Tab-separated table of C-alpha atoms in Angstrom:
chain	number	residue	atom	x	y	z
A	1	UNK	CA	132.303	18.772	89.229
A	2	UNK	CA	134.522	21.523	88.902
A	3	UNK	CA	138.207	21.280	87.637
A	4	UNK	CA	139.194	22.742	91.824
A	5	UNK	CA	136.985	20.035	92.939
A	6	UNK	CA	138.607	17.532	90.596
A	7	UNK	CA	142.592	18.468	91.170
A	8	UNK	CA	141.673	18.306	95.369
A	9	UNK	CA	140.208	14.481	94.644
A	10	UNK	CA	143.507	13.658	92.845
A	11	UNK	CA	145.700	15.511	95.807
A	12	UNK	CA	143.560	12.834	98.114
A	13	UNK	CA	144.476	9.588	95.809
A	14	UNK	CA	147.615	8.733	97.858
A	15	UNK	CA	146.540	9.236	100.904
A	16	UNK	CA	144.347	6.182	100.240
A	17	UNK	CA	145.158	2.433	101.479
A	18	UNK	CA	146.375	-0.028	98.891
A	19	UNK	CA	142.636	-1.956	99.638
A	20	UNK	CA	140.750	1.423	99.460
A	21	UNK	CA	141.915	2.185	95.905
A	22	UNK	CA	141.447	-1.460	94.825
A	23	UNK	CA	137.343	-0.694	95.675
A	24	UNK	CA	137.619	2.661	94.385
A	25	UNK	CA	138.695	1.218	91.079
A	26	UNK	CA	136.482	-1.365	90.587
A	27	UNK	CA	133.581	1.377	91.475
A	28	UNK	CA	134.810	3.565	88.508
A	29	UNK	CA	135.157	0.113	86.071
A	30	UNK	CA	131.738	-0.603	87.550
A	31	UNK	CA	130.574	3.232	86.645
A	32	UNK	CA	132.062	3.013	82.980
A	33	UNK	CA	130.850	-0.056	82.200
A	34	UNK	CA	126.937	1.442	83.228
A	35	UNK	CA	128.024	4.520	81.274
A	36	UNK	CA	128.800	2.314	78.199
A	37	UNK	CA	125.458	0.108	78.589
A	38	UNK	CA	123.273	3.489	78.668
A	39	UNK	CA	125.197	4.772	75.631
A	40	UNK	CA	124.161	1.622	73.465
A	41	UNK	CA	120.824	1.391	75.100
A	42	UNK	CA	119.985	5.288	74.293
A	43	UNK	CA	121.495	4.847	71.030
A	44	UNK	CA	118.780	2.955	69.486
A	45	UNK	CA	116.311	5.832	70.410
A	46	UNK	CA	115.330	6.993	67.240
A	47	UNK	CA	115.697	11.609	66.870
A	48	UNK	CA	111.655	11.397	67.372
A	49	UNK	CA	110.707	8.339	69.424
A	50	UNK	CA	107.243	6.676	69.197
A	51	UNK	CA	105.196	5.647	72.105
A	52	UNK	CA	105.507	2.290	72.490
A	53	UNK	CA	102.065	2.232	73.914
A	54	UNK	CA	100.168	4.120	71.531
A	55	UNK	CA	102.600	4.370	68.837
A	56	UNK	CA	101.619	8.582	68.787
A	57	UNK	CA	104.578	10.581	67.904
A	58	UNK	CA	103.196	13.591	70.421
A	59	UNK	CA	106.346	12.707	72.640
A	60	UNK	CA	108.580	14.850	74.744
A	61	UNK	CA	111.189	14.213	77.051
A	62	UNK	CA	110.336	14.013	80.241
A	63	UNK	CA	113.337	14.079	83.068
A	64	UNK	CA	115.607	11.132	83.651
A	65	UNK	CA	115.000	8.062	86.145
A	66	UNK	CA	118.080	5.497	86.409
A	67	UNK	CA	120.393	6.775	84.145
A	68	UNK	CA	117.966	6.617	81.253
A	69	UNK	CA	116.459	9.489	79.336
A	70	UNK	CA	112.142	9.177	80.214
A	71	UNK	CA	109.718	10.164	77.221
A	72	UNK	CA	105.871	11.530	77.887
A	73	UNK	CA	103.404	10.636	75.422
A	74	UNK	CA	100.949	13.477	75.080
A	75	UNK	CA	98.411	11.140	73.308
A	76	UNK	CA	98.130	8.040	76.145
A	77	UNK	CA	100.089	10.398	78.792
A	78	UNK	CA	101.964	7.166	79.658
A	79	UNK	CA	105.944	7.252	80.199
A	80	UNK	CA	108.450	5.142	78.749
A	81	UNK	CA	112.193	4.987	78.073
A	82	UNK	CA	114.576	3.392	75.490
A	83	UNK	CA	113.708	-0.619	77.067
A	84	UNK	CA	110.321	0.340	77.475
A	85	UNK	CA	108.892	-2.771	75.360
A	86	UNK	CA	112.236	-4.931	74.508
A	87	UNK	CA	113.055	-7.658	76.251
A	88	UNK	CA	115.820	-5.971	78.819
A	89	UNK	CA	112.994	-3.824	80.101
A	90	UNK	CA	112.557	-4.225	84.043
A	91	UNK	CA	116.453	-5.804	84.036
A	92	UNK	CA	119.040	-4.673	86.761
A	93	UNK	CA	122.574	-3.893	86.992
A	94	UNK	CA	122.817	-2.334	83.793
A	95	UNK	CA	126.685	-2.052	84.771
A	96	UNK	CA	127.039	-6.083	83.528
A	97	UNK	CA	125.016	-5.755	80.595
A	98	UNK	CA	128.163	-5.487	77.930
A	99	UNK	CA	129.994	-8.113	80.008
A	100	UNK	CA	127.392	-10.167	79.863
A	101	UNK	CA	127.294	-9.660	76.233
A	102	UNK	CA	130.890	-10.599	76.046
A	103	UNK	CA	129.850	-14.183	77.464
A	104	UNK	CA	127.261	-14.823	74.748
A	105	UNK	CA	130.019	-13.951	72.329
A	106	UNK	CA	132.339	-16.298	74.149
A	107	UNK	CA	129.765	-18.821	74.379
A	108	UNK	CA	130.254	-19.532	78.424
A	109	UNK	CA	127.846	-21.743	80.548
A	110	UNK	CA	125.736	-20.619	82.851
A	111	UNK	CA	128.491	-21.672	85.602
A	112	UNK	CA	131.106	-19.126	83.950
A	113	UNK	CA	128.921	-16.366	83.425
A	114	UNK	CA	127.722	-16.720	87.450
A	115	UNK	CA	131.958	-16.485	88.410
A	116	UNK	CA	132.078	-14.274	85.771
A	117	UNK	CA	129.965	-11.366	86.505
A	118	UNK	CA	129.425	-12.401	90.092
A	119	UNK	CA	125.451	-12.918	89.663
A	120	UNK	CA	123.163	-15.858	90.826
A	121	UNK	CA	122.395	-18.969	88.062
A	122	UNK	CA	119.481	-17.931	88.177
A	123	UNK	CA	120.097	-14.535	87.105
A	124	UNK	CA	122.398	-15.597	84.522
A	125	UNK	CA	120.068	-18.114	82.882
A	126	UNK	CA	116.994	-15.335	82.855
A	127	UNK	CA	119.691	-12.624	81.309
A	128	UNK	CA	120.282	-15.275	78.973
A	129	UNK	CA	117.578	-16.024	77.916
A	130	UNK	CA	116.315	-12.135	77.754
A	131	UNK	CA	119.017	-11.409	75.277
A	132	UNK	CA	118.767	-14.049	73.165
A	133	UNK	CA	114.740	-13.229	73.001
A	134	UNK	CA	115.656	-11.379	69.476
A	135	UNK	CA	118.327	-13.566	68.101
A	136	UNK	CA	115.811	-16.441	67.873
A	137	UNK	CA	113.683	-14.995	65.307
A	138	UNK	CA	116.655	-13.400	63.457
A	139	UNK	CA	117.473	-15.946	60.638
A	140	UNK	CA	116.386	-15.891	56.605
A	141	UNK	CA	113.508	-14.943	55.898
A	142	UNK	CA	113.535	-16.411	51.801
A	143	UNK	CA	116.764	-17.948	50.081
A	144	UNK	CA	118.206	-17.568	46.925
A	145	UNK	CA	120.055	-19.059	44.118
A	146	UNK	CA	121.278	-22.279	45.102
A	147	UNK	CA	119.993	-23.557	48.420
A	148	UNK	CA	120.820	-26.462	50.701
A	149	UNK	CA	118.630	-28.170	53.046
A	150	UNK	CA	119.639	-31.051	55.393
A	151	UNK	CA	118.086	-32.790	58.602
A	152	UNK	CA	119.782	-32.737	62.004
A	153	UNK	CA	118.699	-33.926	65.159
A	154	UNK	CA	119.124	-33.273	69.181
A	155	UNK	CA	118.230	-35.164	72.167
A	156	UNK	CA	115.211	-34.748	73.629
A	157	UNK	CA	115.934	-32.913	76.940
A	158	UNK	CA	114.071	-31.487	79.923
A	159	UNK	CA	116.973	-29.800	81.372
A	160	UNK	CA	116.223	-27.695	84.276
A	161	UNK	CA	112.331	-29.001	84.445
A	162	UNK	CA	111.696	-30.864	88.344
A	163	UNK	CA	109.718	-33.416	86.582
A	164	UNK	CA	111.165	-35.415	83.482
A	165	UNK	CA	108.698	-38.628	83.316
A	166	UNK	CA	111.642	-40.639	82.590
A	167	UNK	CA	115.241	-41.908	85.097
A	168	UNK	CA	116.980	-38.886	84.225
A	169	UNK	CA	120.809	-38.573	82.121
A	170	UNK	CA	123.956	-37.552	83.206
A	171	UNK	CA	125.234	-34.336	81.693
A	172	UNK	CA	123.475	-34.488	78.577
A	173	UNK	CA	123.629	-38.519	78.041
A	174	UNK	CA	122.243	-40.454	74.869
A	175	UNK	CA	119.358	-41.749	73.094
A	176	UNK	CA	118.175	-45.154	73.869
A	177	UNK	CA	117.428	-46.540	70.235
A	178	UNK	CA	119.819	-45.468	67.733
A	179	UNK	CA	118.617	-43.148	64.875
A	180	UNK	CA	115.364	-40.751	64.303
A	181	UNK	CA	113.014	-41.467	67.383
A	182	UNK	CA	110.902	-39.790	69.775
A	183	UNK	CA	113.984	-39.093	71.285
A	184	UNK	CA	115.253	-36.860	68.993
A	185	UNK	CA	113.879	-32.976	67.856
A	186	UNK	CA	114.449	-32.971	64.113
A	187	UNK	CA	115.429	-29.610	62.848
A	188	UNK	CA	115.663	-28.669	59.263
A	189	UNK	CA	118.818	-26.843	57.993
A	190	UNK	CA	118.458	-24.285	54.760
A	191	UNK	CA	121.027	-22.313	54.080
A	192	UNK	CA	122.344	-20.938	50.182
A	193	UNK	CA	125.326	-20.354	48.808
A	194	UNK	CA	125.204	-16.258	50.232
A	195	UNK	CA	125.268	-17.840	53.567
A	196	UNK	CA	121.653	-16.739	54.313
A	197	UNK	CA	120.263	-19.321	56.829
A	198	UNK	CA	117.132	-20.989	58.303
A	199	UNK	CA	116.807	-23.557	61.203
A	200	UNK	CA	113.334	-24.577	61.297
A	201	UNK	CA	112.581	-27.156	64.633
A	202	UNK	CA	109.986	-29.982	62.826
A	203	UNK	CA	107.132	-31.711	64.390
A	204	UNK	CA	108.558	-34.702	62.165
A	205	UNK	CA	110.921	-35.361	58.946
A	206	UNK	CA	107.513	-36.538	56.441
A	207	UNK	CA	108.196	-34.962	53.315
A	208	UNK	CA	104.946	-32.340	54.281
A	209	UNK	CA	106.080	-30.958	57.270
A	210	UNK	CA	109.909	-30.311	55.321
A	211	UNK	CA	107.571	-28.656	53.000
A	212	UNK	CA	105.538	-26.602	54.867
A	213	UNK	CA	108.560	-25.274	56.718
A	214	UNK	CA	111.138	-24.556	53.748
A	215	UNK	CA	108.266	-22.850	51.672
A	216	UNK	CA	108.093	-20.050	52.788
A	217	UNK	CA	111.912	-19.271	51.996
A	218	UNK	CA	111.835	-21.106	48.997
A	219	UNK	CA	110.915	-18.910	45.843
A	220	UNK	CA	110.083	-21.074	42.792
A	221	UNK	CA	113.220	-20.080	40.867
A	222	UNK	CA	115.284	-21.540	43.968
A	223	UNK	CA	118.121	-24.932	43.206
A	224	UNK	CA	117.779	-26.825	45.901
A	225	UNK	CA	120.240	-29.736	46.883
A	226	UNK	CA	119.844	-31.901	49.371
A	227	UNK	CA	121.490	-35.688	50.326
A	228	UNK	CA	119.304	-38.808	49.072
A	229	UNK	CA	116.911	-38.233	51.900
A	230	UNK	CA	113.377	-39.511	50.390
A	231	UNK	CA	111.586	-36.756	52.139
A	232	UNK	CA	113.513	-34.014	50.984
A	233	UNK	CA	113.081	-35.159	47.694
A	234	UNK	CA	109.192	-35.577	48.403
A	235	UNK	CA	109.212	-31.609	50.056
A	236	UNK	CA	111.563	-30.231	46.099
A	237	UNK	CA	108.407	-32.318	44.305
A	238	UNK	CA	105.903	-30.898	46.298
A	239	UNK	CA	107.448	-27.072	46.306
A	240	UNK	CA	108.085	-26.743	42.464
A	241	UNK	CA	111.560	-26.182	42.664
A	242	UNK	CA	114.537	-27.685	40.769
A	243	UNK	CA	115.370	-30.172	42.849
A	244	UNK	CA	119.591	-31.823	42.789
A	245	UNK	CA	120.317	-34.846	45.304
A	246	UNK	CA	123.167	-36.413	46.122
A	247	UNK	CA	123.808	-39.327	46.923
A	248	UNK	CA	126.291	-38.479	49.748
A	249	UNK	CA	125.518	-42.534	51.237
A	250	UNK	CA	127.488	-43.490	48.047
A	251	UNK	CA	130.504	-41.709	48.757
A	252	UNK	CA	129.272	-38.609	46.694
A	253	UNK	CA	130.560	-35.060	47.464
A	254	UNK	CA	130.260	-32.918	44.666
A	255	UNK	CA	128.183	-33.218	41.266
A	256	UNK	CA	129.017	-30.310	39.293
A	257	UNK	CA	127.954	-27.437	41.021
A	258	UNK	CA	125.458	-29.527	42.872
A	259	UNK	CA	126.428	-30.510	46.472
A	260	UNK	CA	125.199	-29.822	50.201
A	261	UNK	CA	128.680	-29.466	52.214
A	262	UNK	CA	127.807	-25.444	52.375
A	263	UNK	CA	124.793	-26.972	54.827
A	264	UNK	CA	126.805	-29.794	56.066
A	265	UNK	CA	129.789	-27.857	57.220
A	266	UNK	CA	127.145	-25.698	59.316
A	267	UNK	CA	125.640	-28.351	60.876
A	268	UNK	CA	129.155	-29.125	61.817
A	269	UNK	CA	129.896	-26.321	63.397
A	270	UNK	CA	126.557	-25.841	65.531
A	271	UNK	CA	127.119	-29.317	66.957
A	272	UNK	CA	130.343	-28.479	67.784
A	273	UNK	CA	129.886	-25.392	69.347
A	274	UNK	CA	126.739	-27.017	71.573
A	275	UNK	CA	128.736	-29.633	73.138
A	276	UNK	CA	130.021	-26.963	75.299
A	277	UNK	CA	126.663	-27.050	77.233
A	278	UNK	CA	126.344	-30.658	77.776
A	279	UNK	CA	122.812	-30.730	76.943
A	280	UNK	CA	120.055	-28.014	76.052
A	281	UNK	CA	116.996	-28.074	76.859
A	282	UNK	CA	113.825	-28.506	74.114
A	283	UNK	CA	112.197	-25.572	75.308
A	284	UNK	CA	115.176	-23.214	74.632
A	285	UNK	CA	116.502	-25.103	71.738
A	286	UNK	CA	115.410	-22.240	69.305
A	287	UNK	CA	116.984	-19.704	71.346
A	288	UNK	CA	120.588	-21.307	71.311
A	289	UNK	CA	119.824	-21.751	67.603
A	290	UNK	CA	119.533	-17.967	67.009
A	291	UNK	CA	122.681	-17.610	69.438
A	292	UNK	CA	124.590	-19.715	67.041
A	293	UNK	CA	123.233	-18.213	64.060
A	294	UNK	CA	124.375	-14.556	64.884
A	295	UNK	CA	128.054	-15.582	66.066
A	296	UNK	CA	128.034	-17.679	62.521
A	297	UNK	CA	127.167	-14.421	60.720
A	298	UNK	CA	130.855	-13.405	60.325
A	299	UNK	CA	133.092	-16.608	60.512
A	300	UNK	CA	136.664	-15.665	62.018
A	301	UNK	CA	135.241	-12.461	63.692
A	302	UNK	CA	133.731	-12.350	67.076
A	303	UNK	CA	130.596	-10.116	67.185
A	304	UNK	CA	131.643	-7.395	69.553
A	305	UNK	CA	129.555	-7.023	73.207
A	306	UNK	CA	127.669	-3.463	72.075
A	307	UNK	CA	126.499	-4.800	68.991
A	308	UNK	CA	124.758	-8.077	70.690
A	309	UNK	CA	123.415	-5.781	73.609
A	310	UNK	CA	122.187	-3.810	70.439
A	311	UNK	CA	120.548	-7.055	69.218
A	312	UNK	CA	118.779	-7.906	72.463
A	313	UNK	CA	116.718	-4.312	72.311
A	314	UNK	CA	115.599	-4.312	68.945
A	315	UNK	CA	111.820	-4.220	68.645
C-alpha cells in the first residue's frame, strides 16, 4: 500500500461506527497474531532447507500458498513448506496458534482454552495434543552425578473413551483398593542434582522393569539414591551403580549428601499441577508428562508462547 493510500484509510477511521471499529480491531489483532505465528513457524527454516521427503538439498523456493513460503525439491519434484512433516502440518487458523501456546503455558483445560480462543473441544483437545506431540519425547536422555529415582502412581483412566468396562468416576474419582494395583500406572521418576529429568510410564514396579527403564540414563559412574523401596534397590544391584537408600519410612531426610527430596519435591509439583484437570487419561498420560516437564525446565519463569509453538515444530 502506498503512504496516499494509507493517510486516506486513516482520514476514513472516524467516520466509522463505535461497533465497526470494534471488528476492525479485532481483524488487525487477528492479522498480527497470524503475522507473529508465520514469523516463528518460518523461523525454524533452516538458510538451505532439506526436502522432507527425500531429504535432497536440490531445493528452491517456489511461490507462497497461505502465508507460508513453498519449497520445490528438484530431486522428488514434491513441494513442501516449513510444517511440511511436524506435527502442526495440515492445522488451521494459524492466527490462534501463539494464544494457544499461551494456554499450555498457563496450563488451562480444555473448557478454558474453547472460551478462550473461541474454538470447538474438539479442536482444542486435537491442538493439544498436536503441540504437545514433541514435548513428550523431550526429557533426559542419560543422568549424571548424583541421581534420584522414585515411584509415583496415577489412576487408571479412560477419559474421553465411549466404552470404559467398568461404572464410570466422577471427575477424576479414586481407586478402589488402596495402594499399587491394577488401578494405578506406575511411573518411574529420575532426575539428578542438574535438574536433568526422566519420567518413564512402567508396565510394573519389579525391580527388572525399574531396571530396564533407568538404564539407559544411568552411566556406571552414576550415585543413585532412592527411598527403601526393595525394587529400587534390586534395579542399583542389577545396574552396577553405587547405590544410597534412605530410609525416608523412618523419618529419614538427609544422610550426608545422600537424599531423594530433589525427586520428591518434583513429584510434588507434577501432582499438583495435574489436579487442575481432574483426571487424565492413560493414553495421553505421557504427553501431559512432557507438558509438565518443559514448564518445569525454568522454575519461577513461564516459558513464553513463541518458544512452545517453536517446540511443537521441531522435527
Amino acid at each position: 500500500m502506498r503512504n496516499r493510500e494509507l493517510v486516506r484509510l486513516k482520514g476514513m477511521l472516524d467516520k466509522l461506527t463505535r461497533s465497526q471499529r470494534k471488528a476492525l480491531a479485532t481483524e488487525l489483532a487477528a492479522l498480527e497474531s497470524r503475522t507473529a505465528s508465520t514469523e516463528v513457524v518460518e523461523s525454524r527454516v533452516p538458510a538451505r532447507p532439506v526436502c522432507p521427503h527425500c531429504a535432497s538439498r536440490q531445493v528452491v523456493k517456489n511461490g507462497s500458498a497461505d502465508g507460508l513460503q513453498r519449497f520445490k525439491c528438484r530431486g522428488c519434484l514434491k513441494t513442501f513448506n516449513a510444517l511440511t512433516g511436524t506435527p502442526l502440518a495440515g492445522l488451521h487458523q494459524r492466527g490462534k496458534w501463539l494464544e494457544h501456546a499461551a494456554t499450555l503455558r498457563d496450563g488451562l483445560s480444555l473448557n478454558q482454552v474453547a472460551d478462550r480462543l473461541d474454538i470447538a473441544q474438539s479442536t482444542a483437545f486435537r491442538w493439544r495434543h498436536r503441540f504437545l506431540a514433541v514435548a513428550k519425547g523431550v526429557q533426559a536422555r542419560q543422568l549424571a552425578g548424583i541421581a534420584e529415582a522414585d515411584e509415583t502412581y496415577f489412576l487408571r483412566s479412560a477419559k474421553g473413551q465411549r466404552r470404559l468396562g467398568r461404572k464410570p468416576r466422577h471427575r477424576g474419582g479414586k481407586a478402589s483398593k488402596r495402594g499399587a494395583s491394577r488401578e494405578q500406572v506406575p511411573v518411574l521418576i529420575a532426575r539428578d542434582r542438574g535438574g536433568a529429568t526422566a519420567n518413564l510410564i512402567l508396565p510394573s514396579t519389579s525391580g527388572t522393569d525399574i531396571g530396564a527403564a533407568l538404564k539407559p540414563i544411568l552411566p556406571e559412574d552414576t550415585i543413585l539414591c532412592t527411598d527403601g523401596s526393595s525394587a529400587l534397590a534390586a534395579a542399583g544391584r542389577e545396574l552396577c551403580v553405587e547405590h544410597h537408600a534412605i530410609n525416608v519410612s523412618a523419618g529419614v531426610r538427609v544422610d550426608g549428601a545422600w537424599h531423594v527430596q530433589n525427586v520428591n519435591a518434583f513429584c510434588s509439583r507434577l501432582r499438583g499441577w495435574l489436579r487442575r484437570f481432574k483426571g487424565v487419561s492413560t493414553r495421553y498420560l505421557d504427553s501431559y508428562l512432557g507438558w509438565f516437564r518443559v514448564l518445569d525446565r525454568s522454575p519461577g519463569l513461564a516459558p513464553q508462547p513463541a518458544s512452545l509453538l517453536a517446540l511443537a515444530i521441531t522435527v
